[in-house]
PDB file of C-alpha atoms in Angstrom:
ATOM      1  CA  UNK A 284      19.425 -14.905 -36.857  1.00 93.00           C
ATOM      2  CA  UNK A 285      17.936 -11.777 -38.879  1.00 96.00           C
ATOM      3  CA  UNK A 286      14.805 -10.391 -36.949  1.00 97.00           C
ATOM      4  CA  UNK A 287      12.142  -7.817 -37.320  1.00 97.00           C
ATOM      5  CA  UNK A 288      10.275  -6.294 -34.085  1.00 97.00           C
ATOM      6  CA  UNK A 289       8.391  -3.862 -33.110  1.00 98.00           C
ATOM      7  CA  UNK A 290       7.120  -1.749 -30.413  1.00 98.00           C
ATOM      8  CA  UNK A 291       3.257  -1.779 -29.216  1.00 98.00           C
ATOM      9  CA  UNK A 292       2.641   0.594 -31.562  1.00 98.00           C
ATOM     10  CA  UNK A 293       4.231   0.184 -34.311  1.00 98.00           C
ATOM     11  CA  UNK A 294       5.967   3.365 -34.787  1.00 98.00           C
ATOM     12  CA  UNK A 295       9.337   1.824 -34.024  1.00 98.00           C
ATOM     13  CA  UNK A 296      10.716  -1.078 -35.979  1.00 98.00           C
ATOM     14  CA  UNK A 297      13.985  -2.567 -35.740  1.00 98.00           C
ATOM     15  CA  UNK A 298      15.437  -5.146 -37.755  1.00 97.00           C
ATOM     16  CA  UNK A 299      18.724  -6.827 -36.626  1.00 97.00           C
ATOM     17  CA  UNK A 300      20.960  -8.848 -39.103  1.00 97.00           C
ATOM     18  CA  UNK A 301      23.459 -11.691 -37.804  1.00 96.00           C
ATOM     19  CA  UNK A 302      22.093 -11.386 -34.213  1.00 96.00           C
ATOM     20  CA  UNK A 303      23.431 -14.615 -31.880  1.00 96.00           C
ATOM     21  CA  UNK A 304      20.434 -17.036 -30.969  1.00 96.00           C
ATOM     22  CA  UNK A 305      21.564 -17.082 -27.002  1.00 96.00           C
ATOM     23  CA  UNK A 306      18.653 -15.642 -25.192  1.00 97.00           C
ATOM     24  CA  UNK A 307      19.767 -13.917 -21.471  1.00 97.00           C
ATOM     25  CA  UNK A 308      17.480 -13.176 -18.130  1.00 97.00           C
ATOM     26  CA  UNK A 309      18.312 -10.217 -16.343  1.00 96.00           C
ATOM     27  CA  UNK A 310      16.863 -10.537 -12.854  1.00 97.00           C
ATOM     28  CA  UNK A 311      18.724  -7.159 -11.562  1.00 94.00           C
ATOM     29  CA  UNK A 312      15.854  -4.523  -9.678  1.00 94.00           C
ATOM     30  CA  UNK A 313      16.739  -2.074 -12.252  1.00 94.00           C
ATOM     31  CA  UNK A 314      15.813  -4.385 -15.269  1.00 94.00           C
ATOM     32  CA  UNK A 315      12.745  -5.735 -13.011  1.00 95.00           C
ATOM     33  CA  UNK A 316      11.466  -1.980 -12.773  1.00 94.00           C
ATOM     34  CA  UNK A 317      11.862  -1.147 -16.106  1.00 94.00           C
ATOM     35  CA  UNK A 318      10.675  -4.005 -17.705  1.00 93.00           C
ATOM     36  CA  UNK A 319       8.033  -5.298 -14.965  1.00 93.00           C
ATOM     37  CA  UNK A 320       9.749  -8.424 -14.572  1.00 94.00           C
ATOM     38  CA  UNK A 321      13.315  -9.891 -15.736  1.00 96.00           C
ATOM     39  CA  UNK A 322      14.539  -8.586 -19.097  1.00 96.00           C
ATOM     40  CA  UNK A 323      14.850 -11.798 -21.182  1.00 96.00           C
ATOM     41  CA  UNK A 324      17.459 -10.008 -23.780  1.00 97.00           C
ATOM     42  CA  UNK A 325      18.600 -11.074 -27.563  1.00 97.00           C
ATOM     43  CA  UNK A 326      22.373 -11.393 -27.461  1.00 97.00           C
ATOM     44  CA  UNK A 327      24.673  -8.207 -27.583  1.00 96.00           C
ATOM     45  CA  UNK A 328      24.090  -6.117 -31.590  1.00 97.00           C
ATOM     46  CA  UNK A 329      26.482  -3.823 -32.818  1.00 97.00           C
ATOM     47  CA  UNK A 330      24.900  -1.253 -34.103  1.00 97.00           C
ATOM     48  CA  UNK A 331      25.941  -2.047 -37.913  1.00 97.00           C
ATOM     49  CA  UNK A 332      23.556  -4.770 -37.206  1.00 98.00           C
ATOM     50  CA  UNK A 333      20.764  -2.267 -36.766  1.00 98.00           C
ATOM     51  CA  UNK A 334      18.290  -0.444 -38.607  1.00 98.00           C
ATOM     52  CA  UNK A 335      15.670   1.587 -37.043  1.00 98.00           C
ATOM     53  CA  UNK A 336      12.756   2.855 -38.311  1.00 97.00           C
ATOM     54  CA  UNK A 337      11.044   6.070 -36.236  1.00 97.00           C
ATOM     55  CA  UNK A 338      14.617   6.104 -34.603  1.00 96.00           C
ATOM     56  CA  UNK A 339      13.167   9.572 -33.603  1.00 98.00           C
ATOM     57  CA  UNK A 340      10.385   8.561 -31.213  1.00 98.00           C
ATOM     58  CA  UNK A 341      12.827   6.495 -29.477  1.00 98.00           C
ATOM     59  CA  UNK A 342      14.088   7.889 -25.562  1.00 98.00           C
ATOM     60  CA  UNK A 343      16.786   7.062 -24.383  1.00 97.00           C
ATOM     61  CA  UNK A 344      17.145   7.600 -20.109  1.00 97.00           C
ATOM     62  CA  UNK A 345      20.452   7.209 -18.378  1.00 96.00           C
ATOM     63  CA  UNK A 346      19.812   4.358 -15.824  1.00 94.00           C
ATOM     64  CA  UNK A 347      23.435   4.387 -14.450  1.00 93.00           C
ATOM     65  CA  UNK A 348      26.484   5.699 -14.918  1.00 94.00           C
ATOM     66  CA  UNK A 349      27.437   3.017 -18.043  1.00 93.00           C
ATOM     67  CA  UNK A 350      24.080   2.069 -19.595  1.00 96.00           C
ATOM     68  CA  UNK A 351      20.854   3.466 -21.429  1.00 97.00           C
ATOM     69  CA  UNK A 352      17.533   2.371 -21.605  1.00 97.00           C
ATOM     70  CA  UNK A 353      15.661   2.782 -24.730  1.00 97.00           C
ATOM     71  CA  UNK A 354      11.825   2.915 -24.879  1.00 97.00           C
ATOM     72  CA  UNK A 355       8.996   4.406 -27.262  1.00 98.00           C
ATOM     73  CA  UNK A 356       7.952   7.880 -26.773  1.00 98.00           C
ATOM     74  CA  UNK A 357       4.371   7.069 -28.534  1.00 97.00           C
ATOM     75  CA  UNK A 358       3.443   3.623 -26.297  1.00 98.00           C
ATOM     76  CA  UNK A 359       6.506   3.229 -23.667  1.00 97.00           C
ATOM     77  CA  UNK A 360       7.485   0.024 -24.747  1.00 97.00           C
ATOM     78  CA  UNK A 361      10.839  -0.959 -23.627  1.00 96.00           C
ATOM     79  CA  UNK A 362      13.212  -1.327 -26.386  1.00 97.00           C
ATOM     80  CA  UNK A 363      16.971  -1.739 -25.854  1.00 97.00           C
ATOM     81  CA  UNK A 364      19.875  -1.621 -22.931  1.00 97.00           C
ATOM     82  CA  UNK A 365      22.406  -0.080 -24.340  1.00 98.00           C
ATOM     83  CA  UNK A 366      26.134  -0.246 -22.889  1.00 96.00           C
ATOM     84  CA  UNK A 367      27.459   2.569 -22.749  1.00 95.00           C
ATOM     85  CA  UNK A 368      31.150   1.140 -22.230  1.00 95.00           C
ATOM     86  CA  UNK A 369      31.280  -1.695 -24.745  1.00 96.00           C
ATOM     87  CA  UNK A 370      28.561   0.172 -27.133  1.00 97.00           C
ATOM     88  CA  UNK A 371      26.283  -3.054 -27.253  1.00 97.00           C
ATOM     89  CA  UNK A 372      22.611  -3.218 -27.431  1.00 98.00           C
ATOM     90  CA  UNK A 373      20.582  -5.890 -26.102  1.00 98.00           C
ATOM     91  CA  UNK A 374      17.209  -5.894 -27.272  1.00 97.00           C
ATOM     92  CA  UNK A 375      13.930  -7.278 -25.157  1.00 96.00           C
ATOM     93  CA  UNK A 376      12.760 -10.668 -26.716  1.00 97.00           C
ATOM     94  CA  UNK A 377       8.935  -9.510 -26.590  1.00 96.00           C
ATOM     95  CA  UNK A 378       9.561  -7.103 -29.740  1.00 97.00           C
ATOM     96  CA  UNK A 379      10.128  -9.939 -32.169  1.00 96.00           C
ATOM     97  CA  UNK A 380       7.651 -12.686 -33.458  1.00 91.00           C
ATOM     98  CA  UNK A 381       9.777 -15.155 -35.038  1.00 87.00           C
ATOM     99  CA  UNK A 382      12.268 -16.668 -32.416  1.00 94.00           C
ATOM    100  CA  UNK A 383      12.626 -19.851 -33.471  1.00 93.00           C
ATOM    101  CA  UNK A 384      16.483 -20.519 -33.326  1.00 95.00           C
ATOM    102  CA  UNK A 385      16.381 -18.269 -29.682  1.00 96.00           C
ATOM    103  CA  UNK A 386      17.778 -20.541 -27.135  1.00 96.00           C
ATOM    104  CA  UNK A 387      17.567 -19.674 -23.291  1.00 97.00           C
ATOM    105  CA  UNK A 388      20.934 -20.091 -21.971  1.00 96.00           C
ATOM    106  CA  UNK A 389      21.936 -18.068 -18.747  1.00 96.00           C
ATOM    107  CA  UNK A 390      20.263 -16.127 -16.439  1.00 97.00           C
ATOM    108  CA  UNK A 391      21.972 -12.965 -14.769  1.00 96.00           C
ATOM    109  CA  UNK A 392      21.991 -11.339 -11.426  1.00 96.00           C
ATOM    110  CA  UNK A 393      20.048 -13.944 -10.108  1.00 97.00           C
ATOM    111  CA  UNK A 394      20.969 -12.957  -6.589  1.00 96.00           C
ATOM    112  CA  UNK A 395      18.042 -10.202  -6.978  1.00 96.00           C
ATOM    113  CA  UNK A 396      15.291 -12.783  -8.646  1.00 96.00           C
ATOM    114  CA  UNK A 397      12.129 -12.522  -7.024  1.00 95.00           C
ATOM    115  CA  UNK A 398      11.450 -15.915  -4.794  1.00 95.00           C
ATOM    116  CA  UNK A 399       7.724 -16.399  -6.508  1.00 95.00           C
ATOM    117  CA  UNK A 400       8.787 -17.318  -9.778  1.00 93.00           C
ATOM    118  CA  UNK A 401      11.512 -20.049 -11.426  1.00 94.00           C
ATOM    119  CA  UNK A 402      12.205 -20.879 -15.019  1.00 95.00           C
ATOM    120  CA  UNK A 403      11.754 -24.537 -15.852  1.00 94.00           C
ATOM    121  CA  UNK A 404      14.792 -24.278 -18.516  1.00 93.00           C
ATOM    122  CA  UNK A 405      18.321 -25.625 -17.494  1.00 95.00           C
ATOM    123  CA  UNK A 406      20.746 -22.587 -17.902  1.00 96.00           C
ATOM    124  CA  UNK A 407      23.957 -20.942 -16.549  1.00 95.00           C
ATOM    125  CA  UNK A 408      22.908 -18.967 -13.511  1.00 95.00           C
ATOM    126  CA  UNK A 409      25.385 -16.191 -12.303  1.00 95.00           C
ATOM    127  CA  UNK A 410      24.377 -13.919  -8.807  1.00 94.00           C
ATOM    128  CA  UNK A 411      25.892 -10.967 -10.470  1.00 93.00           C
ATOM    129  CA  UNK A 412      27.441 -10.215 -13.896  1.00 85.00           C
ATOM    130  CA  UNK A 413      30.309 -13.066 -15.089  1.00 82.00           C
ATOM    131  CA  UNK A 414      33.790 -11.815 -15.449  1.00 73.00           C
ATOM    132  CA  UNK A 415      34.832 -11.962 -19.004  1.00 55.00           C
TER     133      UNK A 415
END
């Protein structure tokens, strides 16, 4: 898929170019704080597939020893996990309007979802992070 996005505000737009339709929830607490909820993520991006525009209103805070969060300085959306180790970046669903080829397929770190709330999708649930 090639998608465009953007943050609240507008200021920051990314476009992504070849980006896999598989569609991820992160239940961890850290993605739950930062994001309000679980992080429904866009497949890992390179960043060749990447193009930012107001790349310099973007923050970037250390939420662990081997990842960044990315947000907007202007409105606070949240933008991006980025892994530190592997140099991926998963971008939040909610940024991009056209995700018509997104399928939901897995759902991490379910061992931390919340008991009040269940998706109604049929995916691959893992308590923690699958081994690769």
């Amino acid at each position: 898929m090639n998608l465009s996005g953007r943050c609240l505000c507008g200021q920051v737009t990314i476009e992504l170019t070849e980006v896999h339709p598989q569609v991820t929830a992160c239940h961890c607490s850290m993605c739950q704080k930062f994001h309000g909820g679980p992080f429904l993520a866009l497949a890992a991006c390179s960043r060749d597939q990447i193009t930012f525009t107001g790349e310099s209103l973007i923050q970037r805070y250390n939420s662990s020893n081997w990842a960044q969060r990315g947000l907007c300085r202007q409105c606070g959306s949240s933008l991006f996990y980025y892994a530190q180790e592997t140099a991926e970046f998963f971008f939040a669903t909610g940024l991009f309007q056209e995700l018509t080829e997104a399928v939901f397929t897995e759902e991490i770190y379910t061992k931390d979802q919340p008991l009040f709330y269940h998706f109604a999708e049929r995916t691959r649930r893992w308590p923690e992070l699958p081994s690769s």
